[in-house]
PDB file of C-alpha atoms in Angstrom:
ATOM      1  CA  MET M   1      71.044 -90.647 -38.105  1.00 33.00           C
ATOM      2  CA  LEU M   2      71.669 -87.047 -38.097  1.00 34.00           C
ATOM      3  CA  ALA M   3      71.242 -86.578 -34.273  1.00 39.00           C
ATOM      4  CA  CYS M   4      74.124 -88.973 -33.473  1.00 47.00           C
ATOM      5  CA  GLN M   5      76.759 -87.852 -35.749  1.00 44.00           C
ATOM      6  CA  GLY M   6      78.766 -86.070 -33.294  1.00 45.00           C
ATOM      7  CA  MET M   7      78.707 -89.001 -30.719  1.00 50.00           C
ATOM      8  CA  ASP M   8      81.980 -90.502 -29.838  1.00 53.00           C
ATOM      9  CA  LYS M   9      81.470 -93.959 -31.263  1.00 52.00           C
ATOM     10  CA  SER M  10      85.426 -95.182 -31.011  1.00 56.00           C
ATOM     11  CA  LYS M  11      84.453 -97.732 -28.078  1.00 69.00           C
ATOM     12  CA  GLY M  12      81.332 -98.912 -29.620  1.00 83.00           C
ATOM     13  CA  TRP M  13      77.229 -97.713 -29.634  1.00 88.00           C
ATOM     14  CA  PRO M  14      76.117 -96.837 -26.072  1.00 91.00           C
ATOM     15  CA  VAL M  15      73.032 -98.942 -24.951  1.00 92.00           C
ATOM     16  CA  VAL M  16      69.582 -98.473 -23.514  1.00 93.00           C
ATOM     17  CA  LEU M  17      68.110-101.317 -21.831  1.00 93.00           C
ATOM     18  CA  PHE M  18      64.183-100.848 -21.575  1.00 94.00           C
ATOM     19  CA  SER M  19      61.485-102.145 -18.941  1.00 93.00           C
ATOM     20  CA  SER M  20      58.051-102.359 -20.001  1.00 91.00           C
ATOM     21  CA  GLY M  21      55.143-101.934 -17.722  1.00 86.00           C
ATOM     22  CA  LEU M  22      52.587-104.386 -16.321  1.00 84.00           C
ATOM     23  CA  TRP M  23      50.658-106.065 -18.927  1.00 82.00           C
ATOM     24  CA  GLY M  24      53.287-104.633 -21.401  1.00 80.00           C
ATOM     25  CA  CYS M  25      55.618-106.377 -23.757  1.00 79.00           C
ATOM     26  CA  CYS M  26      58.571-105.586 -26.052  1.00 79.00           C
ATOM     27  CA  GLU M  27      56.316-105.083 -29.086  1.00 82.00           C
ATOM     28  CA  LEU M  28      54.120-102.346 -27.102  1.00 85.00           C
ATOM     29  CA  TYR M  29      56.965 -99.643 -27.096  1.00 90.00           C
ATOM     30  CA  THR M  30      58.133 -99.720 -30.695  1.00 90.00           C
ATOM     31  CA  GLN M  31      57.740 -95.962 -31.086  1.00 90.00           C
ATOM     32  CA  LEU M  32      59.498 -95.070 -27.986  1.00 91.00           C
ATOM     33  CA  CYS M  33      62.256 -97.427 -28.827  1.00 92.00           C
ATOM     34  CA  ARG M  34      62.546 -96.044 -31.997  1.00 91.00           C
ATOM     35  CA  GLU M  35      63.056 -92.400 -30.552  1.00 90.00           C
ATOM     36  CA  LEU M  36      65.555 -93.500 -28.070  1.00 91.00           C
ATOM     37  CA  ALA M  37      67.381 -95.516 -31.031  1.00 92.00           C
ATOM     38  CA  SER M  38      67.452 -92.339 -33.042  1.00 90.00           C
ATOM     39  CA  GLU M  39      69.823 -90.523 -30.608  1.00 88.00           C
ATOM     40  CA  GLY M  40      72.547 -93.358 -31.567  1.00 90.00           C
ATOM     41  CA  TYR M  41      71.873 -95.935 -28.773  1.00 92.00           C
ATOM     42  CA  ILE M  42      71.266 -99.759 -29.453  1.00 92.00           C
ATOM     43  CA  VAL M  43      68.046-100.326 -27.518  1.00 92.00           C
ATOM     44  CA  VAL M  44      67.210-103.532 -26.002  1.00 91.00           C
ATOM     45  CA  THR M  45      63.587-104.503 -24.661  1.00 89.00           C
ATOM     46  CA  LEU M  46      63.577-107.249 -22.360  1.00 87.00           C
ATOM     47  CA  GLU M  47      60.834-109.944 -22.655  1.00 83.00           C
ATOM     48  CA  PHE M  48      60.381-110.667 -18.821  1.00 85.00           C
ATOM     49  CA  GLU M  49      59.440-114.081 -17.781  1.00 79.00           C
ATOM     50  CA  ASP M  50      57.979-113.099 -14.395  1.00 82.00           C
ATOM     51  CA  GLY M  51      54.206-113.425 -15.224  1.00 75.00           C
ATOM     52  CA  SER M  52      54.181-109.646 -15.376  1.00 80.00           C
ATOM     53  CA  SER M  53      53.929-109.359 -19.354  1.00 80.00           C
ATOM     54  CA  ALA M  54      51.329-109.636 -21.583  1.00 79.00           C
ATOM     55  CA  VAL M  55      53.281-111.681 -23.913  1.00 78.00           C
ATOM     56  CA  ALA M  56      56.105-113.753 -23.211  1.00 72.00           C
ATOM     57  CA  SER M  57      57.626-117.306 -23.665  1.00 76.00           C
ATOM     58  CA  SER M  58      59.917-119.418 -21.690  1.00 75.00           C
ATOM     59  CA  ARG M  59      63.441-119.742 -22.908  1.00 79.00           C
ATOM     60  CA  THR M  60      63.812-123.287 -21.862  1.00 80.00           C
ATOM     61  CA  ASN M  61      61.008-124.944 -23.413  1.00 84.00           C
ATOM     62  CA  GLY M  62      59.302-122.254 -25.732  1.00 78.00           C
ATOM     63  CA  GLU M  63      55.759-122.545 -23.936  1.00 83.00           C
ATOM     64  CA  PRO M  64      54.063-119.179 -23.444  1.00 79.00           C
ATOM     65  CA  ILE M  65      53.900-117.703 -19.965  1.00 77.00           C
ATOM     66  CA  SER M  66      50.551-116.359 -18.663  1.00 81.00           C
ATOM     67  CA  TYR M  67      50.008-112.955 -17.412  1.00 81.00           C
ATOM     68  CA  ILE M  68      49.393-112.878 -13.585  1.00 83.00           C
ATOM     69  CA  GLU M  69      46.610-110.411 -12.754  1.00 89.00           C
ATOM     70  CA  GLN M  70      47.007-107.768  -9.762  1.00 89.00           C
ATOM     71  CA  PRO M  71      44.430-108.834  -7.226  1.00 91.00           C
ATOM     72  CA  PRO M  72      41.087-107.047  -6.840  1.00 91.00           C
ATOM     73  CA  TRP M  73      41.574-103.921  -4.801  1.00 89.00           C
ATOM     74  CA  PRO M  74      42.244-103.643  -1.808  1.00 90.00           C
ATOM     75  CA  TYR M  75      45.516-105.455  -1.714  1.00 89.00           C
ATOM     76  CA  ASP M  76      49.231-104.974  -0.396  1.00 93.00           C
ATOM     77  CA  THR M  77      50.809-103.968  -3.784  1.00 92.00           C
ATOM     78  CA  VAL M  78      54.380-104.037  -2.152  1.00 92.00           C
ATOM     79  CA  ASP M  79      53.844-107.624  -1.050  1.00 94.00           C
ATOM     80  CA  PHE M  80      52.143-109.017  -4.296  1.00 93.00           C
ATOM     81  CA  ASN M  81      54.680-107.173  -6.539  1.00 92.00           C
ATOM     82  CA  LYS M  82      57.789-107.987  -4.725  1.00 92.00           C
ATOM     83  CA  GLY M  83      58.394-111.243  -6.436  1.00 90.00           C
ATOM     84  CA  PHE M  84      58.278-109.599  -9.753  1.00 90.00           C
ATOM     85  CA  LEU M  85      60.649-106.868  -8.740  1.00 93.00           C
ATOM     86  CA  GLU M  86      63.029-109.442  -7.790  1.00 92.00           C
ATOM     87  CA  GLN M  87      62.801-111.508 -10.794  1.00 90.00           C
ATOM     88  CA  ARG M  88      63.209-108.324 -12.903  1.00 89.00           C
ATOM     89  CA  SER M  89      66.383-107.252 -11.137  1.00 91.00           C
ATOM     90  CA  ALA M  90      67.797-110.795 -11.676  1.00 90.00           C
ATOM     91  CA  ALA M  91      67.036-110.313 -15.571  1.00 90.00           C
ATOM     92  CA  LEU M  92      68.305-107.083 -15.722  1.00 91.00           C
ATOM     93  CA  ASP M  93      71.528-108.079 -14.201  1.00 89.00           C
ATOM     94  CA  GLU M  94      71.653-111.238 -16.427  1.00 89.00           C
ATOM     95  CA  ALA M  95      71.200-108.957 -19.668  1.00 89.00           C
ATOM     96  CA  ILE M  96      73.934-106.546 -18.577  1.00 90.00           C
ATOM     97  CA  LEU M  97      76.461-109.221 -18.063  1.00 88.00           C
ATOM     98  CA  ALA M  98      75.235-110.793 -21.323  1.00 86.00           C
ATOM     99  CA  LEU M  99      75.797-107.482 -23.092  1.00 86.00           C
ATOM    100  CA  GLN M 100      79.366-107.280 -21.683  1.00 85.00           C
ATOM    101  CA  ALA M 101      80.138-110.797 -22.824  1.00 85.00           C
ATOM    102  CA  VAL M 102      79.021-110.146 -26.269  1.00 83.00           C
ATOM    103  CA  ALA M 103      80.536-106.833 -26.590  1.00 80.00           C
ATOM    104  CA  ALA M 104      83.843-108.452 -25.425  1.00 79.00           C
ATOM    105  CA  THR M 105      83.808-111.425 -28.211  1.00 77.00           C
ATOM    106  CA  PRO M 106      86.412-110.589 -31.041  1.00 70.00           C
ATOM    107  CA  PRO M 107      84.794-109.486 -34.323  1.00 62.00           C
ATOM    108  CA  ASN M 108      85.710-112.629 -36.324  1.00 60.00           C
ATOM    109  CA  SER M 109      85.163-115.250 -33.861  1.00 62.00           C
ATOM    110  CA  ALA M 110      83.032-118.290 -35.197  1.00 57.00           C
ATOM    111  CA  SER M 111      79.783-119.055 -33.814  1.00 64.00           C
ATOM    112  CA  ALA M 112      77.140-121.555 -34.569  1.00 67.00           C
ATOM    113  CA  LEU M 113      74.033-119.229 -34.619  1.00 68.00           C
ATOM    114  CA  GLN M 114      70.769-119.246 -36.347  1.00 70.00           C
ATOM    115  CA  PRO M 115      70.693-116.291 -39.076  1.00 72.00           C
ATOM    116  CA  ALA M 116      68.439-114.043 -36.718  1.00 69.00           C
ATOM    117  CA  GLU M 117      70.489-114.703 -33.624  1.00 74.00           C
ATOM    118  CA  ALA M 118      73.735-114.021 -35.751  1.00 76.00           C
ATOM    119  CA  ALA M 119      72.280-110.631 -37.052  1.00 78.00           C
ATOM    120  CA  LEU M 120      71.797-109.569 -33.052  1.00 79.00           C
ATOM    121  CA  ASP M 121      74.859-110.735 -32.080  1.00 78.00           C
ATOM    122  CA  ASN M 122      76.692-108.796 -34.845  1.00 80.00           C
ATOM    123  CA  VAL M 123      74.814-105.414 -33.487  1.00 83.00           C
ATOM    124  CA  LEU M 124      75.449-106.281 -29.828  1.00 82.00           C
ATOM    125  CA  ARG M 125      79.438-106.632 -30.550  1.00 83.00           C
ATOM    126  CA  GLY M 126      79.183-103.104 -31.638  1.00 84.00           C
ATOM    127  CA  ALA M 127      77.929-102.027 -28.351  1.00 84.00           C
ATOM    128  CA  ASP M 128      79.794-100.248 -25.362  1.00 85.00           C
ATOM    129  CA  PRO M 129      77.905-101.783 -22.439  1.00 79.00           C
ATOM    130  CA  ASP M 130      80.160 -99.544 -20.250  1.00 80.00           C
ATOM    131  CA  ARG M 131      77.869 -96.487 -21.585  1.00 85.00           C
ATOM    132  CA  LEU M 132      74.547 -97.837 -20.322  1.00 91.00           C
ATOM    133  CA  LEU M 133      71.288 -96.086 -19.746  1.00 94.00           C
ATOM    134  CA  LEU M 134      68.130 -97.809 -18.213  1.00 95.00           C
ATOM    135  CA  ALA M 135      64.499 -96.759 -19.183  1.00 96.00           C
ATOM    136  CA  GLY M 136      61.240 -98.062 -17.783  1.00 95.00           C
ATOM    137  CA  HIS M 137      57.565 -97.221 -17.959  1.00 95.00           C
ATOM    138  CA  SER M 138      55.244 -97.541 -14.841  1.00 94.00           C
ATOM    139  CA  PHE M 139      56.103-100.810 -13.183  1.00 93.00           C
ATOM    140  CA  GLY M 140      59.119-101.083 -15.424  1.00 94.00           C
ATOM    141  CA  ALA M 141      60.123 -97.620 -13.921  1.00 96.00           C
ATOM    142  CA  ALA M 142      59.376 -99.182 -10.490  1.00 95.00           C
ATOM    143  CA  SER M 143      61.540-102.061 -11.203  1.00 94.00           C
ATOM    144  CA  LEU M 144      64.747 -99.988 -12.197  1.00 95.00           C
ATOM    145  CA  VAL M 145      64.375 -97.994  -8.921  1.00 95.00           C
ATOM    146  CA  HIS M 146      64.123-101.010  -6.953  1.00 94.00           C
ATOM    147  CA  TYR M 147      67.334-102.627  -9.102  1.00 93.00           C
ATOM    148  CA  MET M 148      69.248 -99.257  -8.604  1.00 93.00           C
ATOM    149  CA  THR M 149      68.606 -98.928  -4.562  1.00 90.00           C
ATOM    150  CA  LYS M 150      68.047-102.455  -3.403  1.00 81.00           C
ATOM    151  CA  ALA M 151      69.675-105.071  -5.761  1.00 66.00           C
ATOM    152  CA  VAL M 152      73.196-102.940  -6.217  1.00 59.00           C
ATOM    153  CA  PRO M 153      75.190-104.781  -3.633  1.00 52.00           C
ATOM    154  CA  ALA M 154      74.099-108.018  -5.245  1.00 54.00           C
ATOM    155  CA  ALA M 155      74.619-106.876  -8.577  1.00 53.00           C
ATOM    156  CA  PRO M 156      77.947-105.288  -9.264  1.00 56.00           C
ATOM    157  CA  SER M 157      77.028-104.789 -12.881  1.00 56.00           C
ATOM    158  CA  SER M 158      74.696-102.419 -12.125  1.00 55.00           C
ATOM    159  CA  ARG M 159      77.496-100.097 -11.175  1.00 69.00           C
ATOM    160  CA  VAL M 160      78.012 -99.556 -15.175  1.00 83.00           C
ATOM    161  CA  VAL M 161      74.643 -97.781 -15.299  1.00 90.00           C
ATOM    162  CA  ALA M 162      75.414 -94.205 -16.376  1.00 90.00           C
ATOM    163  CA  GLY M 163      71.723 -92.924 -15.811  1.00 93.00           C
ATOM    164  CA  VAL M 164      68.088 -93.633 -15.854  1.00 96.00           C
ATOM    165  CA  LEU M 165      65.036 -92.492 -17.720  1.00 96.00           C
ATOM    166  CA  LEU M 166      61.788 -92.976 -15.500  1.00 97.00           C
ATOM    167  CA  MET M 167      58.307 -92.491 -17.205  1.00 95.00           C
ATOM    168  CA  ASP M 168      55.187 -92.360 -15.255  1.00 96.00           C
ATOM    169  CA  LEU M 169      56.817 -94.095 -12.337  1.00 96.00           C
ATOM    170  CA  TRP M 170      54.510 -96.374 -10.269  1.00 95.00           C
ATOM    171  CA  PRO M 171      55.189 -95.914  -6.608  1.00 94.00           C
ATOM    172  CA  GLY M 172      52.477 -98.558  -5.482  1.00 92.00           C
ATOM    173  CA  ALA M 173      55.067-101.580  -6.078  1.00 92.00           C
ATOM    174  CA  LEU M 174      57.763 -99.972  -3.918  1.00 94.00           C
ATOM    175  CA  SER M 175      55.579 -98.341  -1.151  1.00 91.00           C
ATOM    176  CA  THR M 176      52.159 -98.411   0.263  1.00 90.00           C
ATOM    177  CA  ASP M 177      52.877 -95.049   1.903  1.00 89.00           C
ATOM    178  CA  LEU M 178      50.866 -92.325   0.170  1.00 85.00           C
ATOM    179  CA  SER M 179      52.643 -89.495   2.147  1.00 86.00           C
ATOM    180  CA  GLY M 180      55.748 -90.375  -0.142  1.00 87.00           C
ATOM    181  CA  SER M 181      58.144 -90.602   2.779  1.00 89.00           C
ATOM    182  CA  GLU M 182      59.630 -94.167   1.680  1.00 91.00           C
ATOM    183  CA  LEU M 183      59.878 -93.000  -1.907  1.00 93.00           C
ATOM    184  CA  ARG M 184      61.968 -90.128  -0.271  1.00 94.00           C
ATOM    185  CA  THR M 185      64.349 -92.639   1.300  1.00 93.00           C
ATOM    186  CA  LEU M 186      64.729 -94.164  -2.219  1.00 94.00           C
ATOM    187  CA  GLY M 187      65.300 -91.096  -3.914  1.00 94.00           C
ATOM    188  CA  ALA M 188      67.979 -90.260  -1.402  1.00 93.00           C
ATOM    189  CA  GLU M 189      69.497 -93.625  -2.124  1.00 91.00           C
ATOM    190  CA  PHE M 190      69.394 -93.448  -5.731  1.00 94.00           C
ATOM    191  CA  PRO M 191      73.000 -93.698  -7.011  1.00 91.00           C
ATOM    192  CA  VAL M 192      73.282 -92.194 -10.618  1.00 92.00           C
ATOM    193  CA  PRO M 193      71.469 -89.335 -12.354  1.00 93.00           C
ATOM    194  CA  PHE M 194      67.822 -89.672 -13.458  1.00 95.00           C
ATOM    195  CA  VAL M 195      65.234 -88.032 -15.559  1.00 95.00           C
ATOM    196  CA  LEU M 196      61.518 -88.208 -14.684  1.00 95.00           C
ATOM    197  CA  LEU M 197      58.758 -87.704 -17.324  1.00 94.00           C
ATOM    198  CA  VAL M 198      55.066 -87.820 -16.149  1.00 94.00           C
ATOM    199  CA  SER M 199      51.820 -87.700 -17.980  1.00 94.00           C
ATOM    200  CA  GLU M 200      49.515 -85.125 -16.731  1.00 94.00           C
ATOM    201  CA  GLY M 201      46.907 -87.768 -16.092  1.00 94.00           C
ATOM    202  CA  TRP M 202      49.218 -89.669 -13.714  1.00 94.00           C
ATOM    203  CA  GLN M 203      50.494 -86.580 -11.997  1.00 93.00           C
ATOM    204  CA  LYS M 204      46.937 -85.827 -10.908  1.00 93.00           C
ATOM    205  CA  LEU M 205      46.727 -89.057  -8.977  1.00 91.00           C
ATOM    206  CA  GLU M 206      46.749 -88.258  -5.192  1.00 87.00           C
ATOM    207  CA  TRP M 207      47.880 -91.745  -4.678  1.00 87.00           C
ATOM    208  CA  TYR M 208      51.231 -91.391  -6.660  1.00 91.00           C
ATOM    209  CA  SER M 209      52.010 -87.654  -7.052  1.00 89.00           C
ATOM    210  CA  PRO M 210      53.215 -86.946  -3.536  1.00 90.00           C
ATOM    211  CA  SER M 211      55.503 -90.029  -3.720  1.00 93.00           C
ATOM    212  CA  ILE M 212      56.973 -88.969  -7.012  1.00 94.00           C
ATOM    213  CA  ARG M 213      57.379 -85.679  -5.714  1.00 93.00           C
ATOM    214  CA  GLU M 214      59.180 -86.697  -2.843  1.00 94.00           C
ATOM    215  CA  PHE M 215      61.348 -89.124  -4.912  1.00 95.00           C
ATOM    216  CA  ALA M 216      62.587 -86.419  -6.879  1.00 94.00           C
ATOM    217  CA  ALA M 217      63.271 -83.750  -4.227  1.00 94.00           C
ATOM    218  CA  ALA M 218      65.300 -86.343  -2.190  1.00 94.00           C
ATOM    219  CA  ALA M 219      67.620 -86.873  -5.010  1.00 92.00           C
ATOM    220  CA  GLY M 220      68.197 -83.163  -5.564  1.00 88.00           C
ATOM    221  CA  SER M 221      69.475 -81.445  -8.671  1.00 85.00           C
ATOM    222  CA  THR M 222      72.673 -83.430  -9.164  1.00 86.00           C
ATOM    223  CA  ARG M 223      70.855 -86.836  -9.478  1.00 91.00           C
ATOM    224  CA  CYS M 224      67.455 -85.907 -10.574  1.00 93.00           C
ATOM    225  CA  LEU M 225      68.413 -83.676 -13.517  1.00 92.00           C
ATOM    226  CA  ALA M 226      64.719 -82.935 -14.317  1.00 91.00           C
ATOM    227  CA  ALA M 227      61.345 -83.777 -13.856  1.00 91.00           C
ATOM    228  CA  SER M 228      58.663 -82.905 -16.233  1.00 91.00           C
ATOM    229  CA  ILE M 229      54.744 -82.971 -16.802  1.00 91.00           C
ATOM    230  CA  VAL M 230      53.389 -83.944 -20.144  1.00 92.00           C
ATOM    231  CA  ARG M 231      50.435 -81.891 -20.509  1.00 92.00           C
ATOM    232  CA  GLY M 232      47.530 -83.361 -22.263  1.00 92.00           C
ATOM    233  CA  ALA M 233      48.918 -86.992 -21.846  1.00 93.00           C
ATOM    234  CA  VAL M 234      47.592 -90.054 -19.662  1.00 93.00           C
ATOM    235  CA  HIS M 235      49.414 -93.104 -18.403  1.00 92.00           C
ATOM    236  CA  THR M 236      49.470 -95.199 -21.636  1.00 91.00           C
ATOM    237  CA  TRP M 237      50.915 -92.248 -23.603  1.00 92.00           C
ATOM    238  CA  ILE M 238      54.224 -93.851 -24.013  1.00 90.00           C
ATOM    239  CA  SER M 239      53.060 -96.995 -25.460  1.00 90.00           C
ATOM    240  CA  ASP M 240      51.998 -97.639 -29.292  1.00 89.00           C
ATOM    241  CA  SER M 241      48.378 -97.727 -27.844  1.00 88.00           C
ATOM    242  CA  HIS M 242      47.818 -94.561 -29.691  1.00 87.00           C
ATOM    243  CA  ILE M 243      48.531 -95.637 -33.073  1.00 87.00           C
ATOM    244  CA  TRP M 244      46.145 -98.495 -33.002  1.00 87.00           C
ATOM    245  CA  ALA M 245      42.693 -96.695 -33.600  1.00 90.00           C
ATOM    246  CA  PRO M 246      41.050 -93.465 -34.095  1.00 90.00           C
ATOM    247  CA  GLY M 247      41.711 -90.613 -31.531  1.00 89.00           C
ATOM    248  CA  TRP M 248      37.878 -90.524 -30.618  1.00 89.00           C
ATOM    249  CA  LEU M 249      37.548 -94.170 -29.949  1.00 92.00           C
ATOM    250  CA  LEU M 250      40.725 -94.237 -27.696  1.00 90.00           C
ATOM    251  CA  ARG M 251      39.787 -91.230 -25.902  1.00 91.00           C
ATOM    252  CA  ALA M 252      36.519 -92.866 -25.319  1.00 92.00           C
ATOM    253  CA  LEU M 253      38.311 -96.108 -24.075  1.00 90.00           C
ATOM    254  CA  THR M 254      40.452 -93.534 -21.855  1.00 89.00           C
ATOM    255  CA  VAL M 255      43.648 -94.777 -23.587  1.00 88.00           C
ATOM    256  CA  MET M 256      44.537 -91.411 -25.146  1.00 90.00           C
ATOM    257  CA  GLY M 257      44.514 -88.083 -22.968  1.00 92.00           C
ATOM    258  CA  PRO M 258      42.488 -85.042 -23.979  1.00 92.00           C
ATOM    259  CA  GLY M 259      45.759 -83.375 -25.585  1.00 91.00           C
ATOM    260  CA  ASP M 260      46.296 -82.962 -29.500  1.00 91.00           C
ATOM    261  CA  TRP M 261      48.197 -85.934 -30.132  1.00 90.00           C
ATOM    262  CA  GLY M 262      49.819 -84.414 -33.063  1.00 89.00           C
ATOM    263  CA  ARG M 263      51.465 -82.046 -30.636  1.00 91.00           C
ATOM    264  CA  VAL M 264      51.603 -84.419 -27.454  1.00 91.00           C
ATOM    265  CA  TRP M 265      53.758 -87.134 -28.927  1.00 91.00           C
ATOM    266  CA  PRO M 266      56.263 -84.678 -31.193  1.00 90.00           C
ATOM    267  CA  ALA M 267      56.692 -82.810 -27.499  1.00 90.00           C
ATOM    268  CA  THR M 268      57.697 -86.302 -25.699  1.00 91.00           C
ATOM    269  CA  ALA M 269      59.920 -87.172 -28.460  1.00 90.00           C
ATOM    270  CA  LYS M 270      61.825 -83.879 -28.065  1.00 90.00           C
ATOM    271  CA  ALA M 271      61.725 -84.455 -24.168  1.00 90.00           C
ATOM    272  CA  LEU M 272      63.335 -87.965 -24.799  1.00 91.00           C
ATOM    273  CA  GLN M 273      65.799 -86.639 -27.099  1.00 89.00           C
ATOM    274  CA  LEU M 274      66.919 -84.118 -24.331  1.00 90.00           C
ATOM    275  CA  ALA M 275      66.807 -86.575 -21.516  1.00 91.00           C
ATOM    276  CA  ILE M 276      68.936 -89.060 -23.306  1.00 91.00           C
ATOM    277  CA  ARG M 277      71.493 -86.566 -24.093  1.00 88.00           C
ATOM    278  CA  ALA M 278      71.750 -85.208 -20.671  1.00 90.00           C
ATOM    279  CA  LEU M 279      71.827 -88.876 -19.180  1.00 90.00           C
ATOM    280  CA  GLY M 280      74.319 -89.942 -21.483  1.00 85.00           C
ATOM    281  CA  ASN M 281      76.936 -87.368 -21.127  1.00 78.00           C
ATOM    282  CA  ASP M 282      79.270 -85.812 -18.218  1.00 67.00           C
ATOM    283  CA  ASP M 283      78.814 -82.551 -19.441  1.00 65.00           C
ATOM    284  CA  SER M 284      77.082 -80.397 -16.956  1.00 61.00           C
ATOM    285  CA  ARG M 285      75.789 -78.028 -19.692  1.00 63.00           C
ATOM    286  CA  ASP M 286      73.546 -80.918 -21.146  1.00 71.00           C
ATOM    287  CA  ALA M 287      71.357 -80.765 -17.998  1.00 73.00           C
ATOM    288  CA  VAL M 288      71.121 -77.268 -18.144  1.00 76.00           C
ATOM    289  CA  VAL M 289      69.866 -77.583 -21.833  1.00 78.00           C
ATOM    290  CA  LEU M 290      67.564 -80.279 -20.681  1.00 81.00           C
ATOM    291  CA  CYS M 291      65.858 -78.075 -18.138  1.00 79.00           C
ATOM    292  CA  LYS M 292      65.463 -75.283 -20.706  1.00 79.00           C
ATOM    293  CA  GLY M 293      64.362 -77.521 -23.452  1.00 80.00           C
ATOM    294  CA  LEU M 294      61.775 -79.126 -21.208  1.00 80.00           C
ATOM    295  CA  ALA M 295      60.471 -75.916 -19.944  1.00 79.00           C
ATOM    296  CA  ALA M 296      59.995 -74.697 -23.270  1.00 74.00           C
ATOM    297  CA  LEU M 297      57.849 -77.456 -24.458  1.00 72.00           C
ATOM    298  CA  GLU M 298      54.225 -77.068 -25.219  1.00 70.00           C
ATOM    299  CA  PRO M 299      52.503 -79.962 -26.386  1.00 64.00           C
TER     300      PRO M 299
END
């Protein structure tokens, strides 16, 4: 991985924890996670057992967990999704504590694990959980905002989070106020630096764009390092759905945006690279490079 050769790995590899959107799953974001890993991070995607994932199984009995559909509109999006957010916060806290525990395990300590579990254990022992970023898409991004602003007092492990990458943040899970005033409050309370990436299709939605703008504005430039629109992309652009079928079919299904995917995805990958570098370093020069780099991107 040429891009990470200059990274300080004396304390282990830094970590990204990824939170998927509604009807998402670990397998739906492999391209995205690959791009993040290419920056020298161990990327961990969580399989949530709250009923918000397309594919999940119970850790206790192995039984599949069915997806819980959002009710027909109109409905109270905050009230309905409150339980999902709380369960995800608990899962994030558990994952961070588990990463810390595994990373602290002596290298040669014996463990009775199955081969696949042993391989994962070996990778995670090389992690540095004190250099931790969170990333999320849509509802997954909303769950990270909830975690960092609402669950912090009850989740001391969240204090090790260095930064957050939010992609197409879905404000509807956090507020029903279309003016964005409630998201402004959350932005002001957000405790760590973050980067916002927003697809052009999402940015044009009158229900969400005011809230996203208010969230970023309230955080200020010291915490909102950058907010960028990915031209020619729609909400699902960050998932693997764009490699499942020809572009003409995906556009007919409104899964792919009008942009040339051969240009949209490389621009997205570059944006991810710049965001991760800025969030993972304390050097203010990386934030300057991030803003200049995002401004120069032309999908």
